[in-house]
Amino acid sequence: MFTFTLKKLGAGFVLLIAIPAIAFLLMGASAGNVGRNILGPAASNEQVERLNSELGRDQPLLQQFLDWGGRALTGDLGASWYTNEPVASAVVNRLPVTVSLVVTTTVLAALIATVAGVAAAVYRGWVDRTVQILAIIGFALPGFWVALMLALVFAVRLGWFPATGYIAFTASPAGWAQSLVLPVAALALGAVASAAQQIRGAVIDTLRQDWVRTLRSRGLSARRVLFVHVLRNASVSGLTVIALQFVGLLGGAVFVERIYALPGIGQVLSNSTAQGDIPIVLGVLIATTAIVVLVNLFIDLAVAFLNPKARQS
Amino acid sequence: MTTTPLALEVDSTDQRRSLLKETLRSPIALGSAVVLVLIALAALLAPWIAPYDPSASDLSDVFAPASAEHLLGADSAGRDILSRLLHGARISLGGALVAVAVALLLGVPSGLVAGYYGGAFDVAVSWLSNLLIALPGIVVLLALQPMTGSSVWTSMVVFGILLAPSFSILVRSTVSNVRNELYIDAAKVSGLSDLRIIRRHVLGVVRAPIIIQTAMILAIALFIQAGLDFLGFGDLAAPSWGGMLNDGFANIFRGPHLLVWPGIVLGITCAALALLANSLRDVMEGATSSGTAGRGRRALVHPTEDAEDALPAPSTTALLEVRGLRVAYSTHGQEPKEVVHGASLRVEPGEIVGVVGESGSGKTQIALSVMGLLPDGGRVTGGELTFEGNPLDPRSTEKLLGRSIAYIPQEPLTNLDPAFTIGRQLVEPLRVVGGLNAAAARKRALELLARVGIPEPSRVFDAYPHQISGGMAQRVLIAGALSGDPELIIADEPTTALDVTVQADILDVLRDLQREQGMAILLVTHNFGVIADLCERVYVMRDGRVVESAPTRTLHDAPREEYTRMLLSHILEHGPSRTALDAEVAEEVRA
């Protein structure tokens, strides 16, 4: 179990190093004259050159990368090229918004998808058909499209929810919940749809296993076999699909934060991308990759706990 | 997936055409296809059918509502919404197509090579795929925006690279499954080149999954493309659906209709793609599942001309009595197929009774009917089942299971829940059904394990199913069957999956237990050797009917039926494999 965890940690670490490194080199190579972009057309060439050398942009790309990488390893991710705000604080301050959005959505989507998927697998018939049709529709409609439509109907037309803005949980729990209703609903639809389909399939496959019949032959009720044994076995693929959904939700958050004006890292990412503020973009990328690695590690450990066979490989 | 070489030899265009034809029979699929064709046509013909130049703005028409002049109204710059939608389709669909084409070009060949040859390339491709798929695509796309710039096409090429793993992983797993099929080996032996094998045999198998995946990926690429434009990272001068949504969102209070039209078009296109993909999948899965069902039950279909078999008189002493049992299976939307046509048998207390027959003769169906545990779609359609003189119905059976009736299954390793230790699986019924407390249940489970000849009960108790051998697992299953002190054990091919030496051990265990405890055993098998070894009486089954029944001795010395004689002739051969026997039986039955 220990080597298993270590292996997964190692793989995650490689990802955490590789992704920002590749991004740095690609972005650095194509960023153009950063000093000119920041100072605008009115600045003199001397001013632009001075800024470029301050930012290290006059060095060869590889040197820039080594400088940046060396500082990044010590925890110093630099500062925004435009506002001078340290990257670490820019990201960390926005992280709670995105995390509360994505985690709430994941938990909610996992619950709904499990109930719907298990019901479809166990009852089949019309329950199954209804779940299937809803799942296809939910999958097909782009998350940001749903977000737009929900905003149009419930915030603009009906005015039931705030159209924009985020209220911190610590400021007002009720306000926090209300500000998250539409964003979470928009994000959850697609996640529920895919996860319900997968969970349905996993439960149907598990119910067909020979050992289900054998356990029933020992006098255990169908309900007990379902809840104790079948769900435990099916949960392995359930968790895997939820991990994938989580990654998808981080992407969806970029749109949803933009539409509902939530100050999360998705919004920071789209703003800094538009400006070409590379240090911030890299910071967001590192944070996102770290979250993905952590979630995958957590899921791997959970799967290993649930499936004794996986612990060995 | 079951694919025969025969199916693959069929001309590939025929196969593709029939998949499409079959799919378009469903109204949803047909509707989706029509919608997609219309949208594609609109995109192609936009320069000719659009009423206005999509970029021509007229300041007097800013936010104009729908009218005869502007059918769908005008946007924030007074440009005609309909014309922009038509032209926008070119960018939105074109961008999505570019991404999918790149993903296909990279993903399919890499998946083919990785799945077919394996080795270091496979490891590298899998690693890279898992790395790419672990990241949210839109975040990476945005991070790389300084490189891709505002060009739709470059961003979509990059997105295509990010999408490639979903094809690569799909193709790799499909191909590596096919790779180990016998007909691929046969093709290799007959000297076909790898390229030819891939073209003839492998591509045929992966084509359909790729088509389905393509429709799904197209929907995803379409919405990511629109999403980029919506966020304002596209080429703002060119009309696109995402750009129109951006304009609508910026003016959500002044002109909600700006948001509605591109929203509807985008939603409909994505929905049509997903529905079409789903219908394709339904057709494919339907084809394979009905195919296997047909194959599995062909031997069981039998005209029911002699439906009214004479029923034996009810017995007063029998422990288990089955009279005129009929079992039928119904698959969705098809006529139920009867697989057991009025079979009767009887087991006296403490008696070991055999049921013998080729696979598919219905013997297992009888065993499962007694326990009320027929698989999905199967049910008892006629006849009577009684246990100790009381009729068996679903409710009464449920009470008898694990107490009076126990079951020993065929495949030891697939009959243990892989997620729990052996001990937990033995203890659970002892506690839930038997009402023992934790300590007593544990003690009893260890006793049971020792009883079936397991040398280190406590080690096996703590082991997971994948950590023990098949013979050991079968002993565990026998121990589980014993846990309720049953009066009847139903053993379905209890030795078939085991090595010959282990088979003898397991039969010894069963014989000893029966001698000590005096329970009755209903032994279902295809192997007359096992019957001769254990059973006092035997029923011979064929095609869902009992064709002969007699004490084992009598049957052995003077079988009445040719079929019985043939089954008997197999005792002499040492431990024939089940499939070999089945093939021979089928051969001789046909002759």
CSV table of N, CA, C and O in Angstrom, one decimal, chain A residues 9-108:
chain,number,residue,atom,x,y,z
A,9,LEU,N,2.1,9.2,-6.1
A,9,LEU,CA,2.6,10.5,-5.8
A,9,LEU,C,3.7,10.9,-6.8
A,9,LEU,O,3.7,12.0,-7.3
A,10,GLY,N,4.5,9.9,-7.1
A,10,GLY,CA,5.6,10.2,-8.1
A,10,GLY,C,5.0,10.6,-9.4
A,10,GLY,O,5.5,11.6,-10.0
A,11,ALA,N,4.0,9.9,-9.9
A,11,ALA,CA,3.4,10.2,-11.2
A,11,ALA,C,2.8,11.6,-11.2
A,11,ALA,O,2.9,12.3,-12.1
A,12,GLY,N,2.2,11.9,-10.1
A,12,GLY,CA,1.5,13.2,-9.9
A,12,GLY,C,2.6,14.3,-10.0
A,12,GLY,O,2.4,15.4,-10.6
A,13,PHE,N,3.7,14.0,-9.3
A,13,PHE,CA,4.8,15.0,-9.3
A,13,PHE,C,5.3,15.3,-10.6
A,13,PHE,O,5.6,16.5,-11.0
A,14,VAL,N,5.5,14.3,-11.4
A,14,VAL,CA,6.0,14.4,-12.8
A,14,VAL,C,5.0,15.4,-13.6
A,14,VAL,O,5.5,16.3,-14.3
A,15,LEU,N,3.7,15.1,-13.4
A,15,LEU,CA,2.7,15.9,-14.1
A,15,LEU,C,2.8,17.4,-13.7
A,15,LEU,O,2.8,18.3,-14.4
A,16,LEU,N,3.0,17.6,-12.3
A,16,LEU,CA,3.1,18.9,-11.8
A,16,LEU,C,4.3,19.7,-12.3
A,16,LEU,O,4.3,20.9,-12.3
A,17,ILE,N,5.4,19.0,-12.6
A,17,ILE,CA,6.6,19.6,-13.1
A,17,ILE,C,6.4,19.8,-14.6
A,17,ILE,O,6.7,20.9,-15.2
A,18,ALA,N,6.0,18.8,-15.3
A,18,ALA,CA,6.0,18.8,-16.8
A,18,ALA,C,5.0,19.8,-17.4
A,18,ALA,O,5.4,20.6,-18.3
A,19,ILE,N,3.8,19.9,-16.9
A,19,ILE,CA,2.8,20.8,-17.5
A,19,ILE,C,3.2,22.2,-17.4
A,19,ILE,O,3.3,22.9,-18.5
A,20,PRO,N,3.6,22.8,-16.2
A,20,PRO,CA,4.0,24.2,-16.2
A,20,PRO,C,5.2,24.4,-17.1
A,20,PRO,O,5.4,25.4,-17.7
A,21,ALA,N,6.2,23.4,-17.1
A,21,ALA,CA,7.4,23.6,-17.8
A,21,ALA,C,7.1,23.7,-19.3
A,21,ALA,O,7.5,24.7,-20.0
A,22,ILE,N,6.2,22.8,-19.8
A,22,ILE,CA,5.9,22.9,-21.3
A,22,ILE,C,5.2,24.2,-21.5
A,22,ILE,O,5.5,24.9,-22.5
A,23,ALA,N,4.3,24.6,-20.7
A,23,ALA,CA,3.5,25.8,-20.9
A,23,ALA,C,4.4,27.0,-20.9
A,23,ALA,O,4.3,27.9,-21.7
A,24,PHE,N,5.4,27.0,-19.9
A,24,PHE,CA,6.3,28.2,-19.9
A,24,PHE,C,7.1,28.3,-21.2
A,24,PHE,O,7.2,29.4,-21.7
A,25,LEU,N,7.6,27.2,-21.7
A,25,LEU,CA,8.4,27.3,-22.9
A,25,LEU,C,7.5,27.7,-24.1
A,25,LEU,O,8.0,28.6,-24.9
A,26,LEU,N,6.3,27.1,-24.2
A,26,LEU,CA,5.5,27.5,-25.3
A,26,LEU,C,5.1,28.9,-25.3
A,26,LEU,O,5.1,29.7,-26.3
A,27,MET,N,4.6,29.4,-24.1
A,27,MET,CA,4.2,30.7,-23.9
A,27,MET,C,5.3,31.7,-24.1
A,27,MET,O,5.2,32.8,-24.7
A,28,GLY,N,6.4,31.4,-23.4
A,28,GLY,CA,7.6,32.3,-23.5
A,28,GLY,C,8.1,32.5,-24.9
A,28,GLY,O,8.4,33.6,-25.3
A,29,ALA,N,8.0,31.4,-25.7
A,29,ALA,CA,8.5,31.5,-27.0
A,29,ALA,C,7.6,32.4,-27.9
A,29,ALA,O,8.1,33.0,-28.9
A,30,SER,N,6.3,32.5,-27.6
A,30,SER,CA,5.4,33.1,-28.5
A,30,SER,C,4.9,34.4,-27.9
A,30,SER,O,4.0,35.0,-28.5
A,31,ALA,N,5.4,34.9,-26.7
A,31,ALA,CA,4.8,36.0,-26.1
A,31,ALA,C,5.1,37.4,-26.8
A,31,ALA,O,4.4,38.4,-26.6
A,32,GLY,N,6.1,37.4,-27.6
A,32,GLY,CA,6.5,38.6,-28.3
A,32,GLY,C,7.1,39.7,-27.4
A,32,GLY,O,7.7,39.3,-26.4
A,33,ASN,N,7.0,40.9,-27.8
A,33,ASN,CA,7.6,42.0,-27.0
A,33,ASN,C,6.7,42.4,-25.8
A,33,ASN,O,5.8,43.2,-25.9
A,34,VAL,N,7.0,41.7,-24.7
A,34,VAL,CA,6.2,41.9,-23.5
A,34,VAL,C,6.2,43.3,-23.0
A,34,VAL,O,5.1,43.9,-22.7
A,35,GLY,N,7.4,43.9,-22.9
A,35,GLY,CA,7.5,45.3,-22.4
A,35,GLY,C,6.6,46.2,-23.2
A,35,GLY,O,5.9,47.1,-22.6
A,36,ARG,N,6.6,46.1,-24.5
A,36,ARG,CA,5.8,47.0,-25.4
A,36,ARG,C,4.3,46.8,-25.1
A,36,ARG,O,3.6,47.7,-25.0
A,37,ASN,N,4.0,45.5,-24.9
A,37,ASN,CA,2.6,45.2,-24.7
A,37,ASN,C,2.1,45.8,-23.4
A,37,ASN,O,1.0,46.3,-23.3
A,38,ILE,N,3.0,45.8,-22.4
A,38,ILE,CA,2.6,46.3,-21.1
A,38,ILE,C,2.5,47.8,-21.1
A,38,ILE,O,1.6,48.5,-20.6
A,39,LEU,N,3.6,48.4,-21.6
A,39,LEU,CA,3.7,49.9,-21.6
A,39,LEU,C,2.8,50.6,-22.6
A,39,LEU,O,2.5,51.8,-22.5
A,40,GLY,N,2.5,49.9,-23.7
A,40,GLY,CA,1.7,50.5,-24.7
A,40,GLY,C,2.5,51.2,-25.7
A,40,GLY,O,3.7,51.4,-25.6
A,41,PRO,N,1.9,51.7,-26.8
A,41,PRO,CA,2.6,52.3,-27.9
A,41,PRO,C,3.2,53.7,-27.6
A,41,PRO,O,4.2,54.1,-28.2
A,42,ALA,N,2.8,54.3,-26.5
A,42,ALA,CA,3.3,55.6,-26.2
A,42,ALA,C,4.7,55.6,-25.5
A,42,ALA,O,5.4,56.6,-25.6
A,43,ALA,N,5.1,54.5,-25.0
A,43,ALA,CA,6.3,54.4,-24.2
A,43,ALA,C,7.5,54.4,-25.2
A,43,ALA,O,7.4,54.0,-26.3
A,44,SER,N,8.6,55.0,-24.7
A,44,SER,CA,9.8,55.0,-25.5
A,44,SER,C,10.5,53.7,-25.5
A,44,SER,O,10.3,52.8,-24.7
A,45,ASN,N,11.4,53.5,-26.6
A,45,ASN,CA,12.1,52.2,-26.7
A,45,ASN,C,12.9,51.9,-25.5
A,45,ASN,O,13.1,50.7,-25.1
A,46,GLU,N,13.5,53.0,-24.9
A,46,GLU,CA,14.4,52.7,-23.7
A,46,GLU,C,13.6,52.2,-22.6
A,46,GLU,O,14.0,51.2,-21.9
A,47,GLN,N,12.4,52.8,-22.4
A,47,GLN,CA,11.5,52.3,-21.3
A,47,GLN,C,11.2,50.8,-21.5
A,47,GLN,O,11.2,50.0,-20.6
A,48,VAL,N,10.8,50.5,-22.7
A,48,VAL,CA,10.4,49.1,-23.0
A,48,VAL,C,11.6,48.2,-22.8
A,48,VAL,O,11.4,47.1,-22.1
A,49,GLU,N,12.8,48.6,-23.2
A,49,GLU,CA,13.9,47.7,-23.0
A,49,GLU,C,14.2,47.5,-21.5
A,49,GLU,O,14.6,46.4,-21.1
A,50,ARG,N,14.1,48.6,-20.8
A,50,ARG,CA,14.4,48.6,-19.3
A,50,ARG,C,13.4,47.5,-18.7
A,50,ARG,O,13.8,46.7,-17.9
A,51,LEU,N,12.1,47.7,-19.0
A,51,LEU,CA,11.2,46.8,-18.5
A,51,LEU,C,11.4,45.3,-18.9
A,51,LEU,O,11.4,44.4,-18.0
A,52,ASN,N,11.8,45.1,-20.2
A,52,ASN,CA,12.0,43.8,-20.6
A,52,ASN,C,13.2,43.2,-19.8
A,52,ASN,O,13.2,42.0,-19.5
A,53,SER,N,14.2,44.0,-19.6
A,53,SER,CA,15.4,43.4,-18.8
A,53,SER,C,15.0,43.2,-17.4
A,53,SER,O,15.4,42.2,-16.8
A,54,GLU,N,14.1,44.0,-16.8
A,54,GLU,CA,13.7,43.8,-15.4
A,54,GLU,C,12.9,42.5,-15.3
A,54,GLU,O,13.1,41.7,-14.4
A,55,LEU,N,12.1,42.2,-16.4
A,55,LEU,CA,11.3,41.0,-16.4
A,55,LEU,C,12.2,39.8,-16.8
A,55,LEU,O,11.7,38.6,-16.8
A,56,GLY,N,13.4,40.0,-17.2
A,56,GLY,CA,14.2,38.9,-17.7
A,56,GLY,C,14.0,38.5,-19.1
A,56,GLY,O,14.5,37.5,-19.6
A,57,ARG,N,13.2,39.3,-19.8
A,57,ARG,CA,12.8,38.9,-21.2
A,57,ARG,C,14.0,39.1,-22.2
A,57,ARG,O,13.9,38.7,-23.3
A,58,ASP,N,15.1,39.8,-21.7
A,58,ASP,CA,16.2,39.9,-22.6
A,58,ASP,C,17.1,38.7,-22.6
A,58,ASP,O,18.1,38.6,-23.4
A,59,GLN,N,16.9,37.8,-21.7
A,59,GLN,CA,17.7,36.6,-21.6
A,59,GLN,C,17.2,35.5,-22.6
A,59,GLN,O,16.0,35.6,-23.0
A,60,PRO,N,18.1,34.6,-22.9
A,60,PRO,CA,17.6,33.4,-23.7
A,60,PRO,C,16.5,32.7,-23.0
A,60,PRO,O,16.4,32.7,-21.8
A,61,LEU,N,15.6,32.1,-23.8
A,61,LEU,CA,14.4,31.5,-23.2
A,61,LEU,C,14.7,30.4,-22.1
A,61,LEU,O,14.1,30.4,-21.1
A,62,LEU,N,15.8,29.6,-22.5
A,62,LEU,CA,16.2,28.6,-21.5
A,62,LEU,C,16.6,29.2,-20.2
A,62,LEU,O,16.3,28.6,-19.1
A,63,GLN,N,17.4,30.3,-20.3
A,63,GLN,CA,17.8,30.9,-19.0
A,63,GLN,C,16.6,31.4,-18.2
A,63,GLN,O,16.5,31.2,-17.0
A,64,GLN,N,15.7,32.1,-19.0
A,64,GLN,CA,14.4,32.5,-18.3
A,64,GLN,C,13.8,31.4,-17.6
A,64,GLN,O,13.3,31.5,-16.4
A,65,PHE,N,13.7,30.2,-18.3
A,65,PHE,CA,13.0,29.1,-17.7
A,65,PHE,C,13.7,28.6,-16.5
A,65,PHE,O,13.1,28.3,-15.5
A,66,LEU,N,15.0,28.5,-16.5
A,66,LEU,CA,15.8,28.0,-15.4
A,66,LEU,C,15.6,29.0,-14.2
A,66,LEU,O,15.4,28.5,-13.1
A,67,ASP,N,15.7,30.3,-14.5
A,67,ASP,CA,15.5,31.3,-13.4
A,67,ASP,C,14.1,31.1,-12.7
A,67,ASP,O,13.9,31.0,-11.5
A,68,TRP,N,13.1,31.1,-13.6
A,68,TRP,CA,11.7,30.9,-13.1
A,68,TRP,C,11.5,29.6,-12.4
A,68,TRP,O,11.0,29.6,-11.3
A,69,GLY,N,12.0,28.5,-13.0
A,69,GLY,CA,11.8,27.2,-12.4
A,69,GLY,C,12.5,27.1,-11.0
A,69,GLY,O,11.9,26.6,-10.1
A,70,GLY,N,13.7,27.7,-11.0
A,70,GLY,CA,14.5,27.7,-9.7
A,70,GLY,C,13.7,28.4,-8.6
A,70,GLY,O,13.5,27.9,-7.5
A,71,ARG,N,13.2,29.6,-8.9
A,71,ARG,CA,12.4,30.3,-7.9
A,71,ARG,C,11.1,29.6,-7.6
A,71,ARG,O,10.7,29.6,-6.5
A,72,ALA,N,10.5,29.0,-8.7
A,72,ALA,CA,9.2,28.4,-8.4
A,72,ALA,C,9.4,27.2,-7.4
A,72,ALA,O,8.5,27.0,-6.6
A,73,LEU,N,10.5,26.5,-7.5
A,73,LEU,CA,10.7,25.4,-6.6
A,73,LEU,C,10.8,25.8,-5.2
A,73,LEU,O,10.5,25.1,-4.3
A,74,THR,N,11.3,27.1,-5.0
A,74,THR,CA,11.4,27.6,-3.6
A,74,THR,C,10.1,28.2,-3.2
A,74,THR,O,9.9,28.8,-2.1
A,75,GLY,N,9.1,28.2,-4.1
A,75,GLY,CA,7.7,28.7,-3.7
A,75,GLY,C,7.5,30.1,-4.2
A,75,GLY,O,6.4,30.7,-4.0
A,76,ASP,N,8.5,30.7,-4.9
A,76,ASP,CA,8.3,32.1,-5.4
A,76,ASP,C,7.9,32.0,-6.8
A,76,ASP,O,8.7,31.7,-7.7
A,77,LEU,N,6.6,32.3,-7.1
A,77,LEU,CA,6.1,32.2,-8.4
A,77,LEU,C,6.1,33.6,-9.2
A,77,LEU,O,5.6,33.8,-10.2
A,78,GLY,N,6.8,34.6,-8.5
A,78,GLY,CA,6.9,35.9,-9.2
A,78,GLY,C,5.6,36.7,-9.0
A,78,GLY,O,4.8,36.4,-8.1
A,79,ALA,N,5.5,37.8,-9.8
A,79,ALA,CA,4.4,38.7,-9.6
A,79,ALA,C,3.7,39.0,-11.0
A,79,ALA,O,4.3,38.8,-12.0
A,80,SER,N,2.5,39.4,-10.9
A,80,SER,CA,1.8,39.8,-12.2
A,80,SER,C,2.6,40.9,-12.9
A,80,SER,O,3.1,41.8,-12.3
A,81,TRP,N,2.6,40.8,-14.2
A,81,TRP,CA,3.3,41.8,-15.0
A,81,TRP,C,2.6,43.1,-15.0
A,81,TRP,O,3.1,44.2,-15.3
A,82,TYR,N,1.3,43.1,-14.8
A,82,TYR,CA,0.5,44.3,-14.9
A,82,TYR,C,0.2,44.9,-13.5
A,82,TYR,O,0.3,46.1,-13.4
A,83,THR,N,-0.1,44.1,-12.5
A,83,THR,CA,-0.5,44.7,-11.2
A,83,THR,C,0.5,44.6,-10.2
A,83,THR,O,0.4,45.1,-9.1
A,84,ASN,N,1.6,43.8,-10.4
A,84,ASN,CA,2.6,43.5,-9.4
A,84,ASN,C,2.1,42.7,-8.3
A,84,ASN,O,2.8,42.5,-7.3
A,85,GLU,N,0.9,42.3,-8.3
A,85,GLU,CA,0.4,41.4,-7.2
A,85,GLU,C,1.1,40.1,-7.3
A,85,GLU,O,1.3,39.5,-8.4
A,86,PRO,N,1.6,39.6,-6.1
A,86,PRO,CA,2.3,38.3,-6.2
A,86,PRO,C,1.4,37.2,-6.7
A,86,PRO,O,0.2,37.2,-6.3
A,87,VAL,N,2.0,36.4,-7.5
A,87,VAL,CA,1.2,35.3,-8.2
A,87,VAL,C,0.5,34.4,-7.1
A,87,VAL,O,-0.7,34.1,-7.2
A,88,ALA,N,1.3,34.1,-6.1
A,88,ALA,CA,0.8,33.1,-5.1
A,88,ALA,C,-0.5,33.7,-4.4
A,88,ALA,O,-1.5,33.0,-4.3
A,89,SER,N,-0.5,35.0,-4.1
A,89,SER,CA,-1.6,35.5,-3.4
A,89,SER,C,-2.8,35.7,-4.4
A,89,SER,O,-3.9,35.5,-4.0
A,90,ALA,N,-2.5,36.1,-5.6
A,90,ALA,CA,-3.5,36.2,-6.6
A,90,ALA,C,-4.3,34.9,-6.8
A,90,ALA,O,-5.5,34.9,-6.9
A,91,VAL,N,-3.5,33.8,-6.8
A,91,VAL,CA,-4.2,32.5,-7.0
A,91,VAL,C,-4.9,32.1,-5.7
A,91,VAL,O,-6.1,31.7,-5.7
A,92,VAL,N,-4.2,32.2,-4.6
A,92,VAL,CA,-4.7,31.7,-3.3
A,92,VAL,C,-6.0,32.4,-2.9
A,92,VAL,O,-6.9,31.8,-2.4
A,93,ASN,N,-6.0,33.7,-3.2
A,93,ASN,CA,-7.2,34.5,-2.8
A,93,ASN,C,-8.4,34.1,-3.6
A,93,ASN,O,-9.5,34.2,-3.1
A,94,ARG,N,-8.2,33.6,-4.8
A,94,ARG,CA,-9.4,33.3,-5.7
A,94,ARG,C,-9.7,31.8,-5.5
A,94,ARG,O,-10.8,31.4,-6.0
A,95,LEU,N,-8.8,31.0,-5.0
A,95,LEU,CA,-9.0,29.6,-5.0
A,95,LEU,C,-10.3,29.2,-4.2
A,95,LEU,O,-11.1,28.3,-4.7
A,96,PRO,N,-10.6,29.8,-3.1
A,96,PRO,CA,-11.8,29.3,-2.4
A,96,PRO,C,-13.1,29.4,-3.2
A,96,PRO,O,-14.0,28.5,-3.1
A,97,VAL,N,-13.2,30.4,-4.1
A,97,VAL,CA,-14.4,30.5,-4.9
A,97,VAL,C,-14.5,29.3,-5.8
A,97,VAL,O,-15.6,28.7,-5.9
A,98,THR,N,-13.5,29.1,-6.5
A,98,THR,CA,-13.5,28.0,-7.5
A,98,THR,C,-13.7,26.6,-6.8
A,98,THR,O,-14.5,25.8,-7.2
A,99,VAL,N,-13.0,26.5,-5.7
A,99,VAL,CA,-13.1,25.2,-5.0
A,99,VAL,C,-14.5,25.0,-4.4
A,99,VAL,O,-15.0,23.9,-4.6
A,100,SER,N,-15.1,26.0,-3.9
A,100,SER,CA,-16.4,25.8,-3.3
A,100,SER,C,-17.4,25.5,-4.4
A,100,SER,O,-18.3,24.7,-4.3
A,101,LEU,N,-17.2,26.2,-5.6
A,101,LEU,CA,-18.1,25.9,-6.7
A,101,LEU,C,-17.9,24.5,-7.2
A,101,LEU,O,-18.9,23.8,-7.4
A,102,VAL,N,-16.7,24.1,-7.5
A,102,VAL,CA,-16.4,22.8,-8.1
A,102,VAL,C,-16.7,21.6,-7.1
A,102,VAL,O,-17.3,20.6,-7.5
A,103,VAL,N,-16.3,21.8,-5.8
A,103,VAL,CA,-16.6,20.7,-4.9
A,103,VAL,C,-18.1,20.6,-4.6
A,103,VAL,O,-18.6,19.4,-4.6
A,104,THR,N,-18.8,21.7,-4.4
A,104,THR,CA,-20.2,21.6,-4.2
A,104,THR,C,-20.9,20.9,-5.4
A,104,THR,O,-21.7,20.0,-5.2
A,105,THR,N,-20.5,21.3,-6.6
A,105,THR,CA,-21.0,20.6,-7.8
A,105,THR,C,-20.7,19.1,-7.8
A,105,THR,O,-21.6,18.3,-8.1
A,106,THR,N,-19.5,18.8,-7.5
A,106,THR,CA,-19.1,17.4,-7.6
A,106,THR,C,-19.9,16.5,-6.6
A,106,THR,O,-20.4,15.5,-7.0
A,107,VAL,N,-20.0,17.0,-5.4
A,107,VAL,CA,-20.7,16.3,-4.4
A,107,VAL,C,-22.2,16.1,-4.8
A,107,VAL,O,-22.7,15.0,-4.8
A,108,LEU,N,-22.8,17.2,-5.2
A,108,LEU,CA,-24.2,17.2,-5.6
A,108,LEU,C,-24.4,16.3,-6.8
A,108,LEU,O,-25.3,15.4,-6.8
